[in-house]
Amino acid sequence: MKLENIEIVCPGRATRGMAYMSVSRLKDVPENEKGYPEFTMFEELPSWGFYVRHVKGIQMHNIKLRLQEDDFRPAFVFDRVSDVRLSGISLPENKKEGQVVLRQTNLQSADNAVKEYVREVE
């Protein structure tokens, strides 16, 4: 799968008390294999941008994510994903470290700038 040339502006505003799903609890995000993958079927997700789970082979190029207001969640969460390739990722200036979360995920390639954002969790 390849996603490229995408710009998303999210409202943000999620606080720990309002939408708390810690990245240390990714295993607790419910599975619903038979249901249509609507974000609302999982309640609040642990990212404000992209939550990617159970994907084999994904390329993301020239992705620009912006927040209207602050959000405590990371921009990207990859949960049990193989062969991830990231390039040309643009995030808010005040949102860098820990904005790309990997759980049981193989990061095949990434720009040096993107590597600064990466945090691995169990």
Coordinates of N, CA and C in Angstrom, one line a residue, residues 23-24 26 76-78 97-108 115-122:
V23 N 0.1 4.6 24.8 CA 0.8 3.7 23.8 C 1.3 2.5 24.5
S24 N 1.4 2.5 25.8 CA 1.8 1.2 26.5 C 0.7 0.2 26.5
L26 N -1.4 -0.5 23.8 CA -1.9 -0.7 22.4 C -2.5 -2.1 22.3
F76 N 1.6 9.2 14.7 CA 1.6 7.9 14.0 C 1.7 6.8 15.0
V77 N 0.9 5.8 14.9 CA 1.1 4.5 15.7 C 1.0 3.4 14.7
F78 N 2.1 2.6 14.6 CA 2.2 1.4 13.8 C 2.2 0.2 14.8
E97 N 9.8 14.5 19.0 CA 10.2 13.2 19.6 C 9.0 12.4 20.0
G98 N 9.0 11.1 19.7 CA 8.0 10.2 20.1 C 6.7 10.3 19.3
Q99 N 6.7 10.9 18.1 CA 5.5 11.1 17.3 C 5.3 10.0 16.4
V100 N 6.2 9.1 16.2 CA 6.1 7.8 15.4 C 6.3 6.7 16.4
V101 N 5.2 6.0 16.7 CA 5.3 4.9 17.7 C 5.3 3.6 17.0
L102 N 6.2 2.7 17.3 CA 6.3 1.4 16.7 C 6.1 0.3 17.7
R103 N 5.1 -0.6 17.5 CA 4.9 -1.8 18.4 C 5.0 -3.0 17.5
Q104 N 6.0 -3.8 17.8 CA 6.2 -5.1 17.0 C 6.1 -4.8 15.5
T105 N 6.8 -3.7 15.1 CA 6.8 -3.2 13.7 C 8.2 -3.1 13.2
N106 N 8.3 -3.5 11.9 CA 9.6 -3.4 11.2 C 9.7 -2.2 10.3
L107 N 10.5 -1.2 10.8 CA 10.7 0.0 10.0 C 11.8 -0.3 9.0
Q108 N 11.4 -0.5 7.8 CA 12.3 -0.9 6.7 C 13.2 0.3 6.3
K115 N 13.5 9.5 11.6 CA 14.1 8.6 12.7 C 14.1 9.4 14.0
E116 N 14.2 10.7 14.0 CA 14.2 11.5 15.2 C 12.8 11.4 16.0
Y117 N 11.8 11.1 15.2 CA 10.4 11.0 15.8 C 10.1 9.6 16.4
V118 N 10.9 8.6 16.1 CA 10.5 7.2 16.4 C 10.7 6.8 17.9
R119 N 9.7 6.1 18.4 CA 9.8 5.5 19.7 C 9.2 4.1 19.6
E120 N 9.9 3.2 20.1 CA 9.5 1.8 20.1 C 8.9 1.4 21.5
V121 N 7.8 0.7 21.5 CA 7.1 0.3 22.7 C 6.9 -1.2 22.6
E122 N 6.7 -1.8 23.8 CA 6.4 -3.3 23.9 C 4.9 -3.5 23.7

